[in-house]
Amino acid sequence: MVKVRISDVAAAAGVSASTVSLALNKSDARIPDSTRQRVREAAEALGYAPSSLARGLRTQRTRTVGLISDQIATTPFAGRMLAGAQDAAREQGHLVFLVDTQGDAVIEQDAIAALSAQQVDAMIYACMWHQVIPAPQGLPAGTVFLDCRPEEGGYRSVVPDDRAGGMAAVRELVAAGHRRIAYLDTDDSPIASTLRYEGYRAVLADAGIELDPALHVRAETSAMGGRAGAEALLDLPVDRRPTGIFCFNDRMAIGVYTAAHHRGMEILRDLSVVGYDDQQLVAAEQDPPLTTIALPHYDMGRWAMEVALGVRASGEEDATHLMECPVVRRNSVGPPPAQVAKPSRRRATHNRTAAEGGPDL
Amino acid sequence: MVKVRISDVAAAAGVSASTVSLALNKSDARIPDSTRQRVREAAEALGYAPSSLARGLRTQRTRTVGLISDQIATTPFAGRMLAGAQDAAREQGHLVFLVDTQGDAVIEQDAIAALSAQQVDAMIYACMWHQVIPAPQGLPAGTVFLDCRPEEGGYRSVVPDDRAGGMAAVRELVAAGHRRIAYLDTDDSPIASTLRYEGYRAVLADAGIELDPALHVRAETSAMGGRAGAEALLDLPVDRRPTGIFCFNDRMAIGVYTAAHHRGMEILRDLSVVGYDDQQLVAAEQDPPLTTIALPHYDMGRWAMEVALGVRASGEEDATHLMECPVVRRNSVGPPPAQVAKPSRRRATHNRTAAEGGPDL
DNA sequence: TTGAAAGCGCTAACAA
DNA sequence: TTGTTAGCGCTTTCAA
């Protein structure tokens, strides 16, 4: 199968190359339908596919977009961002160059150079998780930041609305009747962490629930971290112990499940839990399935691509778009357990510690 | 920042464009160091970056690779394949075009056409999981199949060695002293399923353990499926019940954990489990952490790219490369529980069914 | 309505 | 050692 060029089609149709180009590309051109038809048939018959390279060189538009990411392509976190970006690109007839830098600044600079040399029509810079970062050098104007925001501004960006997400999570618990609600937080992800905490505080305030500092603990963003944090929370005396826990992410929520099980507690009956991320193949497969706040990865990816390609208006040149994080209700939130209803203090529960005895529920 | 061309560099260095090209690209060319130096400085000063488009048009080599996948970019399964392919491409100075077809044949054909029009130097066709598929039309010769194999042959491909993986998994259990070993299989993935089953049978035969058909059950490849399968297995009378379960994948293994917990059994102490996939953020975060067989996604991705780019010999033109699946030992395999050691039959355990009573461990 | 000609930015043969 | 020339395959004036 040898490469067929526009001149081959021209010869076959008995016209010039320019006529072929016009007939095939410009529907508004003053070319009679008969000619157009003949050209089309010739092209079809020969299996003509114009060289994107030559066309790009001539028109200076490549219908190609560069997507630089620190990790999204290679971790299970945010693959859906790629899917969203990819789908939008395809709908616009664009191809995407993907480069995963693994967070290496040298690779990143090389990637920016290489992509610029390819004359991509647009560029997206994506992070694996919501952060504020110094904008890399050399990024073309109009680059869209995905799941991150450049410190200096000057670019458009889209990030999850973590504050509203935190509010939604805590509202689930409040609506179920909980009053002692913990936030199992982390230090690993400052931006999201702070925003969600703000949401947590706002909803508690709204509900007239006093903030209890003992109910705000921090741990690593892993199942093990979550477990450790939960232990601390569940070690509190019964009347100060949380009946519902809002976890920074789903992995930590799994750790809460484990900690609870080890004390003979059952999630839902004895303890309500809300996660964050709606991580694929994790949240839904817990027992009971985890109620969580979804990170709108797909939508963010799509938004970024559509803005980068100019098919969606984005407001100002350096505006940050907040994407809603929807609640995914499954089965880890129920009413608080009855037996810890009010502090009648017949047993001096607040004096006991976990070290003293067995499970005290 | 206006685009600088080779002629700009030429003018600045006081030489012709061809000299610039030679000086910059051909280290062996007969160009005096002084000239070369002058050209380099001029290029540097102007921030010259050659247009890949023009170069590709001229040389017919684009230093780009097309990677078509059904889903890998957008699910947590096989992102590491992308990472491997991406790393290898970068090392060879290539950029990768990624297209995710979502299994849609029309999108797939469009993608093949678009990528061909870009004159990619190589092409990789990747699947999310090990399958044998009819080769799509129009794929260039030399395309490498990743995690799948074309029915008709004619292409090089790399897939996991699932038979050896199945053997390794069962050997873990046999080595720990188990004799009643179940295979919690599935119908959802015929190729891998069959291969792993072969491995299972081979190791049992080697160990002189008779095959018990009751110990081979099938379920869906999800935690829920795994749980259902495990229920069936654990419902067997004590002397026929498995003490170790080899699961088709990690998600099913999670279901086994759940089923066991609901019967008051503890993984490791009462039941040993081996998974498959070593799925990120899943296998390692179980309690206890799951011993499993890793799918070598990263290595397969790298292999495919290196072969596609011609930096690694692959043997014959249509050979299938089997990639080893290493054991990842964590903490879900122990010796079989003592109490089910030998059938002394004082209690007519084999006559009881789960329906009759409570937990019977 | 169509074709000739120029040129996108680069490389490579050939000539000087 | 270097420059001239041609041409990769296409699009787009401009002229016929």
mmCIF file of C-alpha atoms (C1' of nucleotides) in Angstrom, chain A residues 6 18 21 25-26 48 55 58, chain D residues 8-15:
data_model
loop_
_atom_site.group_PDB
_atom_site.id
_atom_site.type_symbol
_atom_site.label_atom_id
_atom_site.label_comp_id
_atom_site.label_asym_id
_atom_site.label_seq_id
_atom_site.Cartn_x
_atom_site.Cartn_y
_atom_site.Cartn_z
ATOM 1 C CA ILE A 6 -2.997 14.823 -3.891
ATOM 2 C CA SER A 18 -5.655 22.855 -6.396
ATOM 3 C CA SER A 21 -7.883 20.567 -2.481
ATOM 4 C CA ASN A 25 -11.899 20.950 1.844
ATOM 5 C CA LYS A 26 -13.925 24.020 1.010
ATOM 6 C CA TYR A 48 -6.362 9.209 -0.423
ATOM 7 C CA ARG A 55 -1.153 20.524 5.668
ATOM 8 C CA ARG A 58 1.165 25.054 5.059
ATOM 9 C "C1'" DC D 8 8.760 16.769 0.906
ATOM 10 C "C1'" DG D 9 2.710 17.456 0.094
ATOM 11 C "C1'" DC D 10 -0.241 20.589 0.784
ATOM 12 C "C1'" DT D 11 -3.158 25.238 0.474
ATOM 13 C "C1'" DT D 12 -4.094 29.567 -1.408
ATOM 14 C "C1'" DT D 13 -3.732 33.628 -3.867
ATOM 15 C "C1'" DC D 14 -4.021 35.261 -8.454
ATOM 16 C "C1'" DA D 15 -4.790 35.053 -13.248
#
